[in-house]
XYZ file of C-alpha atoms in Angstrom:
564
model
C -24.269 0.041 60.528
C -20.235 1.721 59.703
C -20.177 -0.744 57.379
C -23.756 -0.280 55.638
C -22.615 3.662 55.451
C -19.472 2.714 54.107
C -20.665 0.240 51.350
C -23.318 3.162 50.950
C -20.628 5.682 50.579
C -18.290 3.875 48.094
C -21.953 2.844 45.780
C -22.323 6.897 45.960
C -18.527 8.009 45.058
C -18.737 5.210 42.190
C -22.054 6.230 40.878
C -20.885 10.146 40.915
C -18.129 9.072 38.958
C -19.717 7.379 36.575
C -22.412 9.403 35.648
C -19.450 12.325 34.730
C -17.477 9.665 32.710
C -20.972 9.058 30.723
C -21.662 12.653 30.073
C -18.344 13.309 28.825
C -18.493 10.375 26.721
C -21.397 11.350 25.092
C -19.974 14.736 24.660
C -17.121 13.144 22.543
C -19.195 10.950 20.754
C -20.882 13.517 19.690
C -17.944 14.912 18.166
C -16.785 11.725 16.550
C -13.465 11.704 18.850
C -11.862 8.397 20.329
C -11.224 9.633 23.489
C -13.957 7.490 25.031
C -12.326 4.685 24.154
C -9.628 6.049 26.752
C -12.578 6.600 29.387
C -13.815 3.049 28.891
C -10.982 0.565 28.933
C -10.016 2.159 32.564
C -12.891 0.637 33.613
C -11.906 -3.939 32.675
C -10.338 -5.141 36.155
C -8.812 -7.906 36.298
C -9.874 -9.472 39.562
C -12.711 -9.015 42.127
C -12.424 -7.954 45.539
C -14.370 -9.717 48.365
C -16.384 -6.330 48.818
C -17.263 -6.296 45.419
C -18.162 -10.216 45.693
C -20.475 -9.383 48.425
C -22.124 -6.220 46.882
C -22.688 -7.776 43.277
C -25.701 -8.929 41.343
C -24.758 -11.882 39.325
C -26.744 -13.569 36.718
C -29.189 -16.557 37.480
C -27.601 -19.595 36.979
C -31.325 -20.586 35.106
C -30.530 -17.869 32.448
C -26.946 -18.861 32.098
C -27.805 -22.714 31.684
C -26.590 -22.961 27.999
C -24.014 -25.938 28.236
C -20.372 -25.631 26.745
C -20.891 -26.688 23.208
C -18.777 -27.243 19.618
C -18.695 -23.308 18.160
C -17.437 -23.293 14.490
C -15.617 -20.213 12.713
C -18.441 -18.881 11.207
C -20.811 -19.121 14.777
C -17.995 -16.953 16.310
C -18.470 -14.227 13.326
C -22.220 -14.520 13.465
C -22.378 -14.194 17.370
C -20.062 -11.829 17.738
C -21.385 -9.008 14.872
C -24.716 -9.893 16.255
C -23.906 -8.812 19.507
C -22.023 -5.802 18.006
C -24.861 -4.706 15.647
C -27.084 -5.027 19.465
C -24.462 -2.562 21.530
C -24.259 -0.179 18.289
C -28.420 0.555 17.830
C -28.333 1.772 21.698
C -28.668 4.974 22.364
C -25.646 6.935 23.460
C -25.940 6.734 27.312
C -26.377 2.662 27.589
C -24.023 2.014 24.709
C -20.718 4.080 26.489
C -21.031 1.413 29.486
C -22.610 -2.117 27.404
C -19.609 -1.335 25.137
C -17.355 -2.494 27.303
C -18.703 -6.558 27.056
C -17.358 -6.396 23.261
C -13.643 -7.064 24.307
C -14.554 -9.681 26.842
C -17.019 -11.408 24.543
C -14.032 -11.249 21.384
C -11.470 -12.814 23.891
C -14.272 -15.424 24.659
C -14.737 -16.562 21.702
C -11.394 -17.064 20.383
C -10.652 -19.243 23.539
C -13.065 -21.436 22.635
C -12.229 -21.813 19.135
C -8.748 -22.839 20.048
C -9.755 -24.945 22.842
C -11.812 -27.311 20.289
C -9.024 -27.425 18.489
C -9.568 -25.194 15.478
C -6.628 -23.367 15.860
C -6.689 -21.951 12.248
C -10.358 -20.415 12.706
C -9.440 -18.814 15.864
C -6.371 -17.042 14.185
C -9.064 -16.262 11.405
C -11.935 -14.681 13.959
C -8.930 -12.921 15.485
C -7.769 -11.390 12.542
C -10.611 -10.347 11.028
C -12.255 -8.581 14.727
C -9.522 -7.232 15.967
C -9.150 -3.886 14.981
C -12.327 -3.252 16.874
C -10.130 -2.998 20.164
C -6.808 -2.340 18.793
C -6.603 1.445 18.251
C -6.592 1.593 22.357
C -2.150 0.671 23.246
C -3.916 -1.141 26.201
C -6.886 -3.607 25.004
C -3.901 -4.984 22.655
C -1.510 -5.731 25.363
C -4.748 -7.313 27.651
C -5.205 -9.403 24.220
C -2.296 -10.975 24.406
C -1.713 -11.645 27.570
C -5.851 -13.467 27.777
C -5.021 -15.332 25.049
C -2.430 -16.784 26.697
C -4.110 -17.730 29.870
C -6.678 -20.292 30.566
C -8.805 -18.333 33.018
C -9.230 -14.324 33.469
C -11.963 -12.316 35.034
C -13.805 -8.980 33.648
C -16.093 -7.062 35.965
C -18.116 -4.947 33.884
C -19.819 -2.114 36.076
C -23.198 -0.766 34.910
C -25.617 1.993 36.475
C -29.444 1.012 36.781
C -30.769 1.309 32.917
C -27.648 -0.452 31.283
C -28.102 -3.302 33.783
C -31.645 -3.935 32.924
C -30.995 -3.356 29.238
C -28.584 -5.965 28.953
C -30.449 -8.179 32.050
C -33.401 -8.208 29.141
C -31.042 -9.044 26.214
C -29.223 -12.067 28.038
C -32.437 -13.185 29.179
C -33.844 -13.839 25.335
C -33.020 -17.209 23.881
C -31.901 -16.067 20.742
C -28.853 -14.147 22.095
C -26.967 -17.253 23.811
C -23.350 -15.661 23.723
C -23.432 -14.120 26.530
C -24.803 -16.744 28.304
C -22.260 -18.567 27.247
C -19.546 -16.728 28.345
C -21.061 -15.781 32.070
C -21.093 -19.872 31.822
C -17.575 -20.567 30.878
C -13.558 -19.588 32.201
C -14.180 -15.880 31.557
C -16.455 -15.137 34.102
C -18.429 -11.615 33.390
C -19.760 -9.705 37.188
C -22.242 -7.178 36.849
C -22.114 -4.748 39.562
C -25.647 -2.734 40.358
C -25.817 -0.697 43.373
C -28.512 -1.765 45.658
C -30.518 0.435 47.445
C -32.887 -0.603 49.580
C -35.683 1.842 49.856
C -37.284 0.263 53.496
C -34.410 2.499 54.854
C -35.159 6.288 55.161
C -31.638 7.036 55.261
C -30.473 5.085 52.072
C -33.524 6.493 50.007
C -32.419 9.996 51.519
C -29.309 9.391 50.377
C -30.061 8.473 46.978
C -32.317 11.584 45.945
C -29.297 13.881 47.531
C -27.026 12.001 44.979
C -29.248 11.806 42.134
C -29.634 15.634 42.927
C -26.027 15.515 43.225
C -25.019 14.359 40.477
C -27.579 16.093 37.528
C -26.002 19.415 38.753
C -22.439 18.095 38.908
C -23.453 16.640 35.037
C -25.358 19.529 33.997
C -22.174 21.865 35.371
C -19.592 19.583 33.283
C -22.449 19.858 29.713
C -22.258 23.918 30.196
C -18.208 23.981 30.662
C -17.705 21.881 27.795
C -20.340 24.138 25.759
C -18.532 27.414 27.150
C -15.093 25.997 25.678
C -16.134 25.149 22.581
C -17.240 29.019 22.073
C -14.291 30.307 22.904
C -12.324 31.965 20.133
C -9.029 30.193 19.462
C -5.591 31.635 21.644
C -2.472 32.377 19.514
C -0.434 29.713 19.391
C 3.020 29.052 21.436
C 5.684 29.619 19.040
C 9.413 27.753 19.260
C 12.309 28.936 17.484
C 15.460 26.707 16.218
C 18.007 29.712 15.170
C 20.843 27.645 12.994
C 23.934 29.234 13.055
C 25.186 28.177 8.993
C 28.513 29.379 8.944
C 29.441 30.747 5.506
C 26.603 28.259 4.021
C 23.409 28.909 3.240
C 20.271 27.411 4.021
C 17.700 27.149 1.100
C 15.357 24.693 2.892
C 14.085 23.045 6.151
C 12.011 20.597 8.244
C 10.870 18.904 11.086
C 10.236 15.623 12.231
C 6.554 14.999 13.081
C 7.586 14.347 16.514
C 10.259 17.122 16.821
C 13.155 14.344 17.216
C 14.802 15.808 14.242
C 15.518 18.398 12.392
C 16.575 18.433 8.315
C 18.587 21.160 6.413
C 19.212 22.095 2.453
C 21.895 23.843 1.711
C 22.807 25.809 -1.550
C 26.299 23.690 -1.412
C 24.098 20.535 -2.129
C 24.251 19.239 1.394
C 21.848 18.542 3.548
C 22.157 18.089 7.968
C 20.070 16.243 9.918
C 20.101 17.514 13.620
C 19.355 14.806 16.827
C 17.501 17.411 18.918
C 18.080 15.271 22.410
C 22.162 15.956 21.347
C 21.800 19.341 20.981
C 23.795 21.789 22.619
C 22.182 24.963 25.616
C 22.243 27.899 23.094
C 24.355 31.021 24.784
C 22.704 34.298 25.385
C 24.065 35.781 22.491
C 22.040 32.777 19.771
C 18.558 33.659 21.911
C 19.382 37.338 21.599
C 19.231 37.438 17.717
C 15.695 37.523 17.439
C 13.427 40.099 19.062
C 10.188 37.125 18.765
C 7.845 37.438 21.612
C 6.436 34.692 23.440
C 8.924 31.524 21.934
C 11.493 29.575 23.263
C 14.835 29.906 21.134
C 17.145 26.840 20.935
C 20.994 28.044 18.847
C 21.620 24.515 16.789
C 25.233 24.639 15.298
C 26.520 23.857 12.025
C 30.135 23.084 10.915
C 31.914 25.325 9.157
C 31.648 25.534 5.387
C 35.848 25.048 5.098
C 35.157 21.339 3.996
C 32.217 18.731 2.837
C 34.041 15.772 5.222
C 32.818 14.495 8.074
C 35.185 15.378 11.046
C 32.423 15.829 12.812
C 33.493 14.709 16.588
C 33.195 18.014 18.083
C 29.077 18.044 17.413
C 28.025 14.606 17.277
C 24.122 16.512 16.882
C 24.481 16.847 13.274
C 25.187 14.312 10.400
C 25.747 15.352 7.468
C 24.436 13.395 4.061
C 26.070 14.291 0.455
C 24.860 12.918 -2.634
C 23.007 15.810 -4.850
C 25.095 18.366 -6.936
C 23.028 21.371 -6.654
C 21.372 23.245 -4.225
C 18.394 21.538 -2.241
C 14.977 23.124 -1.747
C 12.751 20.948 0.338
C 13.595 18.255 2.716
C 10.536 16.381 4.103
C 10.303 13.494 7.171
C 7.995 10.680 6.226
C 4.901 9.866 8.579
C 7.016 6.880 10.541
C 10.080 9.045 10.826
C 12.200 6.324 9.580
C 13.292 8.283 6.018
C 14.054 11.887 5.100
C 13.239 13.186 1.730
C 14.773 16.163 -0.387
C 14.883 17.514 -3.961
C 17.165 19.443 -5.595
C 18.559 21.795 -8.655
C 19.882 18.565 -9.733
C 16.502 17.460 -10.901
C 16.166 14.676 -8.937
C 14.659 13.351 -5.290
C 16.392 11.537 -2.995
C 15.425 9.578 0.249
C 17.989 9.145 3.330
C 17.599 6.325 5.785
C 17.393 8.067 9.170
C 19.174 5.127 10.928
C 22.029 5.148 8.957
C 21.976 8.947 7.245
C 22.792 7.262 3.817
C 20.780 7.958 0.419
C 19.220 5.032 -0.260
C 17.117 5.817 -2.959
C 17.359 7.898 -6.185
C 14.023 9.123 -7.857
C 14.730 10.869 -10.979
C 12.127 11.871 -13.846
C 11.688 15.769 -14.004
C 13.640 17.506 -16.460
C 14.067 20.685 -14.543
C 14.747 21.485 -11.158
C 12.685 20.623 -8.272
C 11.096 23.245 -6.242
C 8.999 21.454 -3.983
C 7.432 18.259 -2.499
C 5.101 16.588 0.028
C 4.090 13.294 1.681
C 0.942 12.241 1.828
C -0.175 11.590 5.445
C -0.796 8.265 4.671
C 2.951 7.738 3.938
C 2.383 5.657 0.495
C 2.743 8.822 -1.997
C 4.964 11.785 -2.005
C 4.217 14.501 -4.813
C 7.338 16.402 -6.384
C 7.022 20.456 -8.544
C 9.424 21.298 -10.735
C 10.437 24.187 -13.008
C 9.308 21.980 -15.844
C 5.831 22.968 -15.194
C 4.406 19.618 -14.000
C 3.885 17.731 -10.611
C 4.848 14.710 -10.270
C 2.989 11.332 -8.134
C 5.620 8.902 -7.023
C 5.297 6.196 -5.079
C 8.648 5.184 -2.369
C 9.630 1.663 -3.506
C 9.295 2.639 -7.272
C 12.534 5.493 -9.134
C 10.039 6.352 -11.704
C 6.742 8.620 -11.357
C 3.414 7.058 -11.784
C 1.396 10.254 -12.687
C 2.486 12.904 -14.437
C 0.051 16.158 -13.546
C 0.764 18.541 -16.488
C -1.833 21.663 -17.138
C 0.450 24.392 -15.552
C 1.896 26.977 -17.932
C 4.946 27.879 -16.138
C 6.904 26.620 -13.047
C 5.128 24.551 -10.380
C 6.239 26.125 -7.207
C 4.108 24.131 -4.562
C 2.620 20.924 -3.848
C 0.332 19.137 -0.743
C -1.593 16.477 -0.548
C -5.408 16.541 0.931
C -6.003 15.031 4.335
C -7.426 11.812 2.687
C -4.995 11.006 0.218
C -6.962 11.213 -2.659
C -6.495 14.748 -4.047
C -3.163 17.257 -3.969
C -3.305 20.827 -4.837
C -0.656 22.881 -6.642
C 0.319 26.522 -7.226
C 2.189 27.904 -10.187
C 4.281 30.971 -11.849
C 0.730 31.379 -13.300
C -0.926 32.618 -10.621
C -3.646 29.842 -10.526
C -3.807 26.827 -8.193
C -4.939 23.321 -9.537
C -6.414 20.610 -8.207
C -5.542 17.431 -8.657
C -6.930 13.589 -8.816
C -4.517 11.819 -7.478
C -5.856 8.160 -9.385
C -6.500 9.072 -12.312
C -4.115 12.188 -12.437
C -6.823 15.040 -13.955
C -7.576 18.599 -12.800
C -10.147 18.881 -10.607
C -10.320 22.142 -9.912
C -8.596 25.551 -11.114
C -8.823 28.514 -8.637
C -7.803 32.036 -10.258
C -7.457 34.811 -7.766
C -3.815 35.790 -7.270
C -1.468 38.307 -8.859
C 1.815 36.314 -8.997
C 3.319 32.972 -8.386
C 1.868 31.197 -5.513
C 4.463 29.813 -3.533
C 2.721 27.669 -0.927
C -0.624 25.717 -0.608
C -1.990 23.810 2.827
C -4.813 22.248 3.053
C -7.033 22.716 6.261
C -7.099 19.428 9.195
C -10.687 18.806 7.789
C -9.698 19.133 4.130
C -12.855 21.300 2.861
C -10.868 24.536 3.088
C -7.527 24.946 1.257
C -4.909 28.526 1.896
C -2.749 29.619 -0.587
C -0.074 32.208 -0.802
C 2.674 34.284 -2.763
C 3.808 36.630 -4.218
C 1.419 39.242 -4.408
C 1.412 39.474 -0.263
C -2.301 38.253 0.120
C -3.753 35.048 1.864
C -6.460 33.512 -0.022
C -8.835 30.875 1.591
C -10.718 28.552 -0.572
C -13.830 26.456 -0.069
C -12.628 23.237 -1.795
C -16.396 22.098 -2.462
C -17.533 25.637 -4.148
C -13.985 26.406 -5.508
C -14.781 30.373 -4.087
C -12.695 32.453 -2.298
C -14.064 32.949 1.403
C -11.221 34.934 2.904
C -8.183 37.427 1.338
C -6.003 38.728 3.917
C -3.787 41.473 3.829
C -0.575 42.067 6.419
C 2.096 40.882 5.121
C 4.692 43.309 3.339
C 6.629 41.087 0.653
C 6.675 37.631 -0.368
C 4.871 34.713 1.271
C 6.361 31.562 1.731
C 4.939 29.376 3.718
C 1.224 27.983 5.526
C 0.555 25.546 8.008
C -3.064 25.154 9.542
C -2.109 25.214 13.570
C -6.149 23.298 13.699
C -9.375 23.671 11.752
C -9.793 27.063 12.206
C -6.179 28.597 12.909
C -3.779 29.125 10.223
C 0.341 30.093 10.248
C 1.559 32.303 7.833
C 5.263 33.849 7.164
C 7.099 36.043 4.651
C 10.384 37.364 3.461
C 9.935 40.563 5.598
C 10.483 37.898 8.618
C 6.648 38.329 9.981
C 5.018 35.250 11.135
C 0.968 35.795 11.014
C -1.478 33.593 13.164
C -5.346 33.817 11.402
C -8.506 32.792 12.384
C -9.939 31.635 9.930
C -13.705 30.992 9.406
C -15.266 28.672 7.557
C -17.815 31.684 6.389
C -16.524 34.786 4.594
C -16.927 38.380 6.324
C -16.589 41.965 4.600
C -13.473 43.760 3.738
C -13.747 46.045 6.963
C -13.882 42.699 9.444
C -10.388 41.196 8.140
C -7.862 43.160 10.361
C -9.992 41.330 12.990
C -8.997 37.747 12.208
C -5.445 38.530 12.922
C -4.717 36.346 16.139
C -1.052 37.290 16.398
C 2.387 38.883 14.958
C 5.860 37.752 15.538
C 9.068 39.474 13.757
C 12.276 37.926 13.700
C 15.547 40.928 13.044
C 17.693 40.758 10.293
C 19.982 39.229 9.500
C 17.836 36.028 10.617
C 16.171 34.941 8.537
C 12.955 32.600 8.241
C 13.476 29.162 6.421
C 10.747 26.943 7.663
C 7.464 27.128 9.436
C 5.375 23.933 10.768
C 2.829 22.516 13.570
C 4.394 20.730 16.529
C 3.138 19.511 19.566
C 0.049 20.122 21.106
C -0.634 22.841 18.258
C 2.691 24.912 18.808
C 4.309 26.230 15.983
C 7.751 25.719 15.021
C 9.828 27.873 13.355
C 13.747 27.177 11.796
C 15.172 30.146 11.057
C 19.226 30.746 9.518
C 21.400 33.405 10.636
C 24.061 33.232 7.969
């Protein structure tokens, strides 16, 4: 009888737990996120234990009586879409848990393929299915090491519905894969809890956990709901104060995973800080700026006396020489690997982070360069210049491959849309263009300012796109009507930068040293509503001043200011 109650108890704990995992599955299907592959592959065990032996339900062997057999190339790719086509028509709740057979049934199938000898399809099936598993660090690692091995066992556990669900589908003679594979070296165990309702106290038990777990579920749906009605929080802000010496800064970056940190200077140099070498700032750096809630981190600079690299006493910072006049933008690709920055000098140049030397040379503007961006893609970067054109380039070509001309005075911004295919760019003329990024046309033209706009983002979800500049406002665009939705006002002089902190959150900072933090809407409100969008402030003192603003982690900002 203990061990009845204990099996019982276990079945009960494991059922709980699995009916959560389903509703918050569902809850990120919903809203197209990949987390549930996370929630899923936890779930693949390698071995089974002799409890688990003794409280499984495993197939009849008369179902599973399909005998090894030859299996061509194109058999594999017919069973296995079939199968996938199958899982993908269920409805959410028996699709999160029949999902799981997929990986089991792909590693199945290549087996046997190289077994028979057909080495070359099996490389093919593998190939062409595998980024069904691969975007999960895990399933890859599992891959290879199954490949490898002659024999491996999956327990797949299912609640009541999924069991019979797939029970029905194995049980049809035109579905034989999986027959197949309960049949063969990868062994498939389908665990159902058994109840059996002759005893009172089990069939007691069961309602109280049914009862259990809808509130537990319906508790979890409500939270979830609650959050996502929240407004958004102001963002965590951290500070990198650079101490320049007699140079000064004119641009800055960061790496997209905050390893590094990238500085223009007006002498035509640029440094590239190792943030794990960095130095503990003294109490004096922190005490330069009066920013509220932000972490400030002093970064040192050698002096200006000389352009050599003595640089032993801060082994933080390299320093990379190559342009003759002042740089305006540095940029880290997508992979971290390069650096990019343009210059007064007309031209663009990209460093190799692992050995801080230029290793390309892009020139084609005329005039000097004010601007650039990466696509997030990593296979185009965009360049603005004074000579009133953008510029499409590609990394392993020197010359442009689009030339965007329409502007009628200086292009001072550039950024790329989430999917690659358009950019946007602001101008001296007070209008922002859109761009095609194929076949290098205008798309769109959006009038609005008073002055040259100076920066341009583009939202997470690419239908909204901010722009600022010099007429102190914050315009934001709906991409699809080409209208203005928002205008803010708070800032007291020039604007020169944006970064979208998520879809609906938006970073904003000016010459007067005022960082802004919006929400932003993606429907417009009247005039008398805007001072309510305004998440946060932060100020940073003279003579600090701001240089760079950008998203880090876990949507922080991260600010690089120069106190020369």
């Amino acid at each position: 009888m203990e061990q009845t109650s204990s099996i019982l108890g276990g079945n009960m704990k494991r059922s709980k737990y699995e009916s959560i995992i389903n509703a918050a599955g569902r809850h990120l299907l919903k809203r197209n996120c990949t987390d549930s592959d996370i929630l899923k592959k936890n779930k693949l065990k390698l071995k089974q234990t002799t409890e688990q032996f003794e409280n499984s339900s495993v197939w009849s062997q008369k179902i599973i009586s399909v005998q090894n057999s030859s299996l061509s190339e194109q058999e594999a790719d017919l069973q296995f879409s079939k199968l996938k086509a199958w899982v993908e028509s269920l409805d959410d709740g028996a699709r999160i848990e029949i999902d799981e057979i997929l990986f089991p049934a792909f590693i199945s199938l290549y087996r046997k393929l190289n077994v028979s000898g057909n080495t070359s399809g099996a490389r093919g099936f593998y190939a062409r299915n595998q980024s069904n598993f691969f975007k999960v660090p895990e399933l890859r690692k599992m891959a290879e090491r199954f490949c490898s091995e002659n024999t491996s066992h999956f327990i797949l556990e299912l609640s009541q519905e999924p069991y019979e669900i797939l029970h029905s589908y194995i049980g049809s003679n035109e579905h034989p894969l999986l027959q197949q594979l309960l049949n063969t070296t990868l062994e498939i165990s389908i665990i159902k809890t058994k109840i059996d309702s002759s005893d009172p106290s089990q069939a007691i038990s069961k309602s109280h956990e049914d009862s259990s777990n809808m509130e537990e579920v319906q508790d979890l749906m409500a939270a979830i709901s609650r959050l996502d009605e929240l407004p958004p929080t102001a963002p965590l802000l951290k500070l990198y104060s650079i101490d320049t010496g007699q140079r000064r800064m004119s641009a800055a970056s960061a790496s997209p995973c905050q390893g590094y940190l990238s500085c223009g200077f007006q002498d035509s140099s640029v440094a590239i800080w190792d943030v794990k070498e960095l130095r503990s700032p003294s109490l004096s750096d922190v005490s330069r700026s009066n920013l509220s809630e932000s972490c400030a981190i002093g970064l040192y600079h050698p002096v200006a006396s000389t352009l050599t690299f003595p640089l032993e006493s801060d082994s933080s910072v390299s320093i990379c020489l190559g342009h003759t006049g002042a740089v305006y933008a540095t940029q880290f690709t997508p992979n971290n690997t390069y650096m990019l920055s343009c210059s007064d000098d007309t031209t663009l140049r990209l460093w190799d982070m692992s050995s801080m030397e230029n290793a390309v040379v892009y020139r084609g503007h005329t005039y000097p360069v004010w601007a650039m961006d990466v696509s997030q893609q990593g296979q185009y970067f965009a360049s603005a210049s004074q000579d009133r054109t953008a510029k499409i380039w590609m990394f392993d070509r020197t010359f442009p491959l689009r030339i965007l001309a329409g502007h009628t005075a200086d292009v001072d911004c550039v950024t790329f849309h989430p999917n690659g295919l358009y950019l946007a760019t602001g101008s001296a003329d007070s209008s922002v263009r859109m761009w095609h990024v194929a076949e290098g046309k205008t798309v769109r033209i959006l009038v609005g300012h008073r002055g040259t706009v100076l920066a341009v983002a583009f939202s997470p979800c690419g239908k909204l796109l901010a722009s600022a500049g010099e007429d102190h406002r914050v315009k934001i665009w709906d991409v699809a009507a080409g209208s203005i939705l928002h205008d803010y006002a708070g800032h007291h002089d020039v604007i020169h930068g944006l970064v979208w902190i998520s879809e609906n959150v938006l970073g904003s900072y000016s010459a007067d040293g005022n960082i802004r933090v919006w929400n932003v809407t993606q429907h417009s409100f009247p005039p008398s509503q805007q001072s309510q969008q305004e998440l946060a402030s932060y100020s940073v003192s003279a003579p600090t001043k701001i240089v760079h603003l950008g998203r880090g982690n876990q949507s922080t900002l991260v600010c690089i200011a120069a106190s020369d």
